[in-house]
Each structure stands twice: as structure tokens, then as C-alpha cells.
Amino acid sequence: MKIKALSLFNYKNHEQFNYEFESGITCFIGDNGVGKTNILDAVYLLSNCKSYFNNIDYQLIRNGQQQCAVNGVFESDREYKLQMVIEPGKRKKLKKNVKLYVKLMDHIGLINVVFIT
């Protein structure tokens, strides 16, 4: 499974972030605190339905905003378009190819991610 595209909206310190991955290795370079690790955490979120760093989902929403969204396109034998939306006081929603998951546990295992800190 490989990631083809990622977009973030009001996720942590990213107001708007869009990236299309090329084949090969991708490196994110920048000053401390600009959101490099948050990009990796968003990929982890789409894989495991939870953040690696934050146990409280509403803390993933950018300060002063009412919701956040993480969208990703993954490819293996077929393409998967995923969208996670988080709003305070509501259950987070995950869609795969526009279809809403009833139980998030049904998604776990589709995309395997290892996060080493």
C-alpha cells in the first residue's frame, strides 16, 4: 500500500495543506514547529482512526476552528480515497470511497503504518 495524495484542513497547525506524492522517498524539511510531524500523524490517523500523539480527538482541530478534515488517497491493488472529519462533541467520521464506516474498527488493518519516535 502506498500513499498518493494527502490534504489537511484545519488539522493541528495546518490551515490548508495539499500534497501529491511521487514514487520513491519523500522528505519533509523545515524549521521546528512548522508541522512536519503533524503530516505524518495525519497519515497515521487515516490508518488507525486515531492520532499517535493526541488521545483527545478535538485537540486535533486547529485553534479557533469548528472542525478538521484529513483526506488521503492510497493505492495497492486498487485505489482507496479516505476522509476523516472531526468535530468537537461529535463522533469522528471516516469515509472510504465516499461510503461512511458505521464502525471504525472495520477499517483497522486496511492500511498498515509504523510510527517510530
CSV table of N, CA and C in Angstrom, one decimal:
chain,number,residue,atom,x,y,z
A,1,MET,N,0.9,-1.2,0.0
A,1,MET,CA,0.0,0.0,0.0
A,1,MET,C,0.9,1.2,0.0
A,2,LYS,N,0.6,2.2,-0.9
A,2,LYS,CA,1.4,3.4,-0.9
A,2,LYS,C,0.4,4.6,-0.9
A,3,ILE,N,0.9,5.7,-0.4
A,3,ILE,CA,0.1,6.9,-0.3
A,3,ILE,C,0.3,7.7,-1.6
A,4,LYS,N,-0.7,8.2,-2.2
A,4,LYS,CA,-0.6,9.0,-3.4
A,4,LYS,C,-0.8,10.5,-3.2
A,5,ALA,N,-1.8,10.8,-2.3
A,5,ALA,CA,-2.1,12.2,-2.0
A,5,ALA,C,-2.6,12.4,-0.6
A,6,LEU,N,-2.4,13.6,0.0
A,6,LEU,CA,-2.8,13.9,1.3
A,6,LEU,C,-3.2,15.4,1.4
A,7,SER,N,-4.4,15.6,2.0
A,7,SER,CA,-4.8,17.0,2.2
A,7,SER,C,-5.3,17.2,3.6
A,8,LEU,N,-4.9,18.3,4.2
A,8,LEU,CA,-5.4,18.6,5.6
A,8,LEU,C,-6.1,19.9,5.6
A,9,PHE,N,-7.1,20.0,6.4
A,9,PHE,CA,-7.9,21.2,6.5
A,9,PHE,C,-8.1,21.4,8.0
A,10,ASN,N,-7.5,22.5,8.6
A,10,ASN,CA,-7.6,22.9,10.0
A,10,ASN,C,-7.2,21.7,10.9
A,11,TYR,N,-6.2,21.0,10.4
A,11,TYR,CA,-5.6,19.9,11.2
A,11,TYR,C,-4.4,20.4,12.0
A,12,LYS,N,-4.4,20.4,13.3
A,12,LYS,CA,-3.4,20.9,14.1
A,12,LYS,C,-2.9,22.3,13.7
A,13,ASN,N,-1.7,22.4,13.3
A,13,ASN,CA,-1.3,23.8,12.9
A,13,ASN,C,-1.4,24.1,11.4
A,14,HIS,N,-2.0,23.2,10.7
A,14,HIS,CA,-2.1,23.3,9.2
A,14,HIS,C,-3.5,23.9,8.9
A,15,GLU,N,-3.6,25.1,8.4
A,15,GLU,CA,-4.9,25.6,7.9
A,15,GLU,C,-5.3,24.9,6.7
A,16,GLN,N,-4.4,24.8,5.7
A,16,GLN,CA,-4.6,24.1,4.5
A,16,GLN,C,-3.3,23.5,4.0
A,17,PHE,N,-3.3,22.2,3.7
A,17,PHE,CA,-2.1,21.5,3.2
A,17,PHE,C,-2.6,20.5,2.2
A,18,ASN,N,-1.9,20.5,1.0
A,18,ASN,CA,-2.2,19.6,-0.1
A,18,ASN,C,-0.9,19.1,-0.6
A,19,TYR,N,-0.8,17.8,-0.8
A,19,TYR,CA,0.5,17.2,-1.3
A,19,TYR,C,0.2,16.0,-2.2
A,20,GLU,N,0.8,15.9,-3.3
A,20,GLU,CA,0.7,14.7,-4.1
A,20,GLU,C,2.1,14.0,-4.1
A,21,PHE,N,2.1,12.8,-3.7
A,21,PHE,CA,3.4,12.1,-3.5
A,21,PHE,C,3.8,11.5,-4.9
A,22,GLU,N,5.1,11.6,-5.1
A,22,GLU,CA,5.7,11.0,-6.3
A,22,GLU,C,6.2,9.6,-5.8
A,23,SER,N,6.6,8.8,-6.8
A,23,SER,CA,7.2,7.5,-6.4
A,23,SER,C,8.6,7.7,-5.8
A,24,GLY,N,9.0,6.8,-5.0
A,24,GLY,CA,10.3,7.0,-4.3
A,24,GLY,C,10.1,7.5,-2.9
A,25,ILE,N,11.1,8.1,-2.3
A,25,ILE,CA,11.2,8.6,-0.9
A,25,ILE,C,10.8,10.0,-0.9
A,26,THR,N,10.0,10.4,0.1
A,26,THR,CA,9.6,11.8,0.3
A,26,THR,C,10.2,12.3,1.6
A,27,CYS,N,10.8,13.4,1.6
A,27,CYS,CA,11.4,14.0,2.8
A,27,CYS,C,10.7,15.4,3.0
A,28,PHE,N,10.2,15.6,4.2
A,28,PHE,CA,9.7,16.9,4.6
A,28,PHE,C,10.8,17.6,5.5
A,29,ILE,N,11.2,18.8,5.0
A,29,ILE,CA,12.2,19.6,5.6
A,29,ILE,C,11.7,20.9,6.0
A,30,GLY,N,12.0,21.4,7.2
A,30,GLY,CA,11.6,22.7,7.7
A,30,GLY,C,12.0,23.0,9.1
A,31,ASP,N,11.7,24.2,9.5
A,31,ASP,CA,12.0,24.6,10.9
A,31,ASP,C,11.2,23.9,11.9
A,32,ASN,N,11.6,23.9,13.1
A,32,ASN,CA,10.8,23.3,14.2
A,32,ASN,C,9.5,24.0,14.3
A,33,GLY,N,8.4,23.2,14.6
A,33,GLY,CA,7.1,23.7,14.8
A,33,GLY,C,6.3,24.1,13.6
A,34,VAL,N,6.8,23.7,12.4
A,34,VAL,CA,6.0,24.1,11.2
A,34,VAL,C,5.0,23.1,10.8
A,35,GLY,N,5.0,21.8,11.4
A,35,GLY,CA,4.0,20.8,11.1
A,35,GLY,C,4.5,19.6,10.3
A,36,LYS,N,5.8,19.3,10.3
A,36,LYS,CA,6.3,18.1,9.6
A,36,LYS,C,5.7,16.9,10.2
A,37,THR,N,5.8,16.8,11.5
A,37,THR,CA,5.3,15.6,12.3
A,37,THR,C,3.8,15.5,12.2
A,38,ASN,N,3.1,16.6,12.1
A,38,ASN,CA,1.7,16.6,12.0
A,38,ASN,C,1.2,16.0,10.7
A,39,ILE,N,2.0,16.1,9.7
A,39,ILE,CA,1.7,15.5,8.4
A,39,ILE,C,1.8,13.9,8.6
A,40,LEU,N,2.8,13.5,9.2
A,40,LEU,CA,3.0,12.0,9.5
A,40,LEU,C,1.8,11.5,10.4
A,41,ASP,N,1.5,12.3,11.4
A,41,ASP,CA,0.4,12.0,12.3
A,41,ASP,C,-0.9,11.9,11.5
A,42,ALA,N,-1.1,12.7,10.5
A,42,ALA,CA,-2.4,12.6,9.7
A,42,ALA,C,-2.5,11.3,9.0
A,43,VAL,N,-1.3,10.9,8.4
A,43,VAL,CA,-1.3,9.6,7.7
A,43,VAL,C,-1.6,8.4,8.7
A,44,TYR,N,-1.1,8.5,9.9
A,44,TYR,CA,-1.3,7.6,11.0
A,44,TYR,C,-2.8,7.6,11.4
A,45,LEU,N,-3.4,8.8,11.4
A,45,LEU,CA,-4.8,8.9,11.8
A,45,LEU,C,-5.7,8.2,10.7
A,46,LEU,N,-5.4,8.4,9.5
A,46,LEU,CA,-6.2,7.7,8.4
A,46,LEU,C,-6.0,6.2,8.4
A,47,SER,N,-4.9,5.7,9.0
A,47,SER,CA,-4.6,4.3,9.1
A,47,SER,C,-5.3,3.6,10.3
A,48,ASN,N,-5.2,4.3,11.4
A,48,ASN,CA,-5.5,3.7,12.7
A,48,ASN,C,-6.8,4.4,13.4
A,49,CYS,N,-7.3,5.4,12.7
A,49,CYS,CA,-8.5,6.1,13.2
A,49,CYS,C,-8.3,6.8,14.5
A,50,LYS,N,-7.0,7.0,14.8
A,50,LYS,CA,-6.6,7.8,16.0
A,50,LYS,C,-5.3,8.5,15.8
A,51,SER,N,-5.0,9.5,16.5
A,51,SER,CA,-3.8,10.2,16.4
A,51,SER,C,-2.7,9.4,17.2
A,52,TYR,N,-1.5,9.5,16.8
A,52,TYR,CA,-0.4,8.9,17.5
A,52,TYR,C,-0.1,9.7,18.8
A,53,PHE,N,-0.3,11.0,18.7
A,53,PHE,CA,0.1,11.9,19.8
A,53,PHE,C,-1.0,12.4,20.7
A,54,ASN,N,-2.2,12.5,20.2
A,54,ASN,CA,-3.3,13.1,20.9
A,54,ASN,C,-4.4,12.0,21.2
A,55,ASN,N,-4.7,11.8,22.4
A,55,ASN,CA,-5.8,10.9,22.8
A,55,ASN,C,-7.2,11.5,22.6
A,56,ILE,N,-7.2,12.8,22.7
A,56,ILE,CA,-8.5,13.6,22.7
A,56,ILE,C,-8.6,14.2,21.2
A,57,ASP,N,-9.6,13.7,20.5
A,57,ASP,CA,-9.8,14.0,19.1
A,57,ASP,C,-9.9,15.5,18.8
A,58,TYR,N,-10.7,16.2,19.6
A,58,TYR,CA,-11.0,17.6,19.3
A,58,TYR,C,-9.7,18.4,19.5
A,59,GLN,N,-8.6,17.9,20.1
A,59,GLN,CA,-7.4,18.6,20.2
A,59,GLN,C,-6.6,18.6,18.8
A,60,LEU,N,-7.1,17.8,17.9
A,60,LEU,CA,-6.5,17.8,16.5
A,60,LEU,C,-7.0,19.0,15.7
A,61,ILE,N,-8.1,19.6,16.1
A,61,ILE,CA,-8.7,20.8,15.4
A,61,ILE,C,-7.8,22.0,15.6
A,62,ARG,N,-7.5,22.7,14.6
A,62,ARG,CA,-6.7,23.9,14.6
A,62,ARG,C,-7.4,24.9,15.6
A,63,ASN,N,-6.7,25.6,16.4
A,63,ASN,CA,-7.2,26.6,17.3
A,63,ASN,C,-8.2,27.6,16.7
A,64,GLY,N,-9.4,27.7,17.3
A,64,GLY,CA,-10.4,28.6,16.8
A,64,GLY,C,-11.3,28.1,15.7
A,65,GLN,N,-11.1,26.9,15.3
A,65,GLN,CA,-11.9,26.3,14.2
A,65,GLN,C,-12.9,25.3,14.8
A,66,GLN,N,-13.9,25.0,14.0
A,66,GLN,CA,-15.0,24.1,14.5
A,66,GLN,C,-14.9,22.7,14.0
A,67,GLN,N,-14.0,22.4,13.0
A,67,GLN,CA,-13.8,21.0,12.6
A,67,GLN,C,-12.5,20.9,11.9
A,68,CYS,N,-12.0,19.7,11.7
A,68,CYS,CA,-10.8,19.5,10.8
A,68,CYS,C,-11.2,18.3,9.9
A,69,ALA,N,-10.4,18.2,8.8
A,69,ALA,CA,-10.6,17.1,7.9
A,69,ALA,C,-9.2,16.7,7.4
A,70,VAL,N,-9.1,15.4,7.2
A,70,VAL,CA,-7.9,14.8,6.7
A,70,VAL,C,-8.3,13.9,5.5
A,71,ASN,N,-7.8,14.1,4.3
A,71,ASN,CA,-8.1,13.3,3.2
A,71,ASN,C,-6.9,12.7,2.6
A,72,GLY,N,-7.0,11.4,2.2
A,72,GLY,CA,-5.8,10.7,1.7
A,72,GLY,C,-6.3,9.8,0.6
A,73,VAL,N,-5.4,9.6,-0.4
A,73,VAL,CA,-5.6,8.6,-1.4
A,73,VAL,C,-4.4,7.6,-1.3
A,74,PHE,N,-4.8,6.3,-1.2
A,74,PHE,CA,-3.9,5.2,-1.0
A,74,PHE,C,-4.1,4.3,-2.2
A,75,GLU,N,-3.1,3.5,-2.5
A,75,GLU,CA,-3.2,2.6,-3.7
A,75,GLU,C,-2.4,1.3,-3.3
A,76,SER,N,-3.1,0.2,-3.6
A,76,SER,CA,-2.4,-1.1,-3.6
A,76,SER,C,-2.9,-1.8,-4.9
A,77,ASP,N,-3.7,-2.8,-4.7
A,77,ASP,CA,-4.3,-3.4,-5.9
A,77,ASP,C,-5.5,-2.6,-6.5
A,78,ARG,N,-6.0,-1.7,-5.6
A,78,ARG,CA,-7.0,-0.7,-6.1
A,78,ARG,C,-6.8,0.6,-5.3
A,79,GLU,N,-7.5,1.6,-5.7
A,79,GLU,CA,-7.4,3.0,-5.0
A,79,GLU,C,-8.4,3.1,-3.9
A,80,TYR,N,-7.9,3.7,-2.8
A,80,TYR,CA,-8.8,4.0,-1.7
A,80,TYR,C,-8.8,5.5,-1.4
A,81,LYS,N,-9.9,6.1,-1.4
A,81,LYS,CA,-10.0,7.6,-1.0
A,81,LYS,C,-10.6,7.6,0.4
A,82,LEU,N,-9.8,8.1,1.3
A,82,LEU,CA,-10.3,8.2,2.7
A,82,LEU,C,-10.5,9.6,3.1
A,83,GLN,N,-11.5,9.8,4.0
A,83,GLN,CA,-11.7,11.2,4.6
A,83,GLN,C,-12.1,11.0,6.0
A,84,MET,N,-11.4,11.7,6.9
A,84,MET,CA,-11.7,11.7,8.3
A,84,MET,C,-12.1,13.1,8.7
A,85,VAL,N,-13.3,13.3,9.3
A,85,VAL,CA,-13.8,14.6,9.8
A,85,VAL,C,-14.0,14.5,11.3
A,86,ILE,N,-13.4,15.5,12.0
A,86,ILE,CA,-13.6,15.6,13.4
A,86,ILE,C,-14.2,16.9,13.8
A,87,GLU,N,-15.2,16.8,14.7
A,87,GLU,CA,-15.9,18.0,15.2
A,87,GLU,C,-16.0,17.8,16.7
A,88,PRO,N,-15.9,18.9,17.5
A,88,PRO,CA,-16.0,18.7,18.9
A,88,PRO,C,-17.4,18.2,19.3
A,89,GLY,N,-17.4,17.3,20.3
A,89,GLY,CA,-18.7,16.8,20.8
A,89,GLY,C,-19.4,15.8,19.9
A,90,LYS,N,-18.8,15.5,18.8
A,90,LYS,CA,-19.4,14.5,17.9
A,90,LYS,C,-18.4,13.4,17.6
A,91,ARG,N,-19.0,12.3,17.2
A,91,ARG,CA,-18.2,11.1,16.8
A,91,ARG,C,-17.5,11.4,15.5
A,92,LYS,N,-16.2,11.0,15.5
A,92,LYS,CA,-15.4,11.3,14.3
A,92,LYS,C,-16.0,10.4,13.2
A,93,LYS,N,-15.9,10.9,11.9
A,93,LYS,CA,-16.5,10.2,10.8
A,93,LYS,C,-15.4,9.8,9.8
A,94,LEU,N,-15.4,8.6,9.4
A,94,LEU,CA,-14.4,8.1,8.4
A,94,LEU,C,-15.2,7.6,7.2
A,95,LYS,N,-14.8,8.1,6.0
A,95,LYS,CA,-15.4,7.5,4.8
A,95,LYS,C,-14.3,6.9,3.9
A,96,LYS,N,-14.6,5.8,3.3
A,96,LYS,CA,-13.8,5.1,2.3
A,96,LYS,C,-14.5,5.1,1.0
A,97,ASN,N,-13.9,5.7,0.0
A,97,ASN,CA,-14.6,5.8,-1.3
A,97,ASN,C,-16.0,6.3,-1.2
A,98,VAL,N,-16.2,7.4,-0.4
A,98,VAL,CA,-17.4,8.1,-0.2
A,98,VAL,C,-18.4,7.3,0.7
A,99,LYS,N,-18.1,6.1,1.1
A,99,LYS,CA,-19.0,5.3,2.0
A,99,LYS,C,-18.6,5.5,3.4
A,100,LEU,N,-19.5,5.9,4.3
A,100,LEU,CA,-19.3,6.1,5.7
A,100,LEU,C,-19.2,4.8,6.4
A,101,TYR,N,-18.1,4.7,7.2
A,101,TYR,CA,-18.0,3.5,8.1
A,101,TYR,C,-19.0,3.6,9.2
A,102,VAL,N,-19.7,2.5,9.5
A,102,VAL,CA,-20.6,2.5,10.7
A,102,VAL,C,-19.7,2.3,11.9
A,103,LYS,N,-18.7,1.3,11.8
A,103,LYS,CA,-17.8,1.1,12.9
A,103,LYS,C,-16.4,1.3,12.4
A,104,LEU,N,-15.6,2.2,13.1
A,104,LEU,CA,-14.3,2.5,12.7
A,104,LEU,C,-13.4,1.2,12.8
A,105,MET,N,-13.7,0.3,13.7
A,105,MET,CA,-12.9,-1.0,13.8
A,105,MET,C,-12.9,-1.7,12.4
A,106,ASP,N,-13.9,-1.6,11.6
A,106,ASP,CA,-13.9,-2.2,10.3
A,106,ASP,C,-12.8,-1.8,9.4
A,107,HIS,N,-12.3,-0.6,9.7
A,107,HIS,CA,-11.2,0.0,8.8
A,107,HIS,C,-9.8,-0.4,9.3
A,108,ILE,N,-9.6,-0.7,10.5
A,108,ILE,CA,-8.3,-1.0,11.1
A,108,ILE,C,-7.7,-2.2,10.3
A,109,GLY,N,-6.5,-2.1,9.9
A,109,GLY,CA,-5.8,-3.2,9.2
A,109,GLY,C,-5.8,-3.0,7.6
A,110,LEU,N,-6.6,-2.1,7.1
A,110,LEU,CA,-6.6,-1.8,5.7
A,110,LEU,C,-5.2,-1.2,5.3
A,111,ILE,N,-4.8,-0.2,6.0
A,111,ILE,CA,-3.5,0.5,5.8
A,111,ILE,C,-2.6,0.3,7.0
A,112,ASN,N,-1.5,-0.3,6.7
A,112,ASN,CA,-0.5,-0.6,7.8
A,112,ASN,C,0.5,0.5,7.9
A,113,VAL,N,0.7,1.1,9.0
A,113,VAL,CA,1.6,2.2,9.2
A,113,VAL,C,2.4,1.9,10.5
A,114,VAL,N,3.7,2.2,10.4
A,114,VAL,CA,4.6,2.1,11.6
A,114,VAL,C,5.1,3.5,11.9
A,115,PHE,N,4.9,3.9,13.1
A,115,PHE,CA,5.4,5.3,13.6
A,115,PHE,C,6.4,5.1,14.6
A,116,ILE,N,7.6,5.5,14.3
A,116,ILE,CA,8.7,5.4,15.3
A,116,ILE,C,9.2,6.8,15.7
A,117,THR,N,9.2,7.0,17.0
A,117,THR,CA,9.6,8.3,17.5
A,117,THR,C,10.9,8.2,18.4
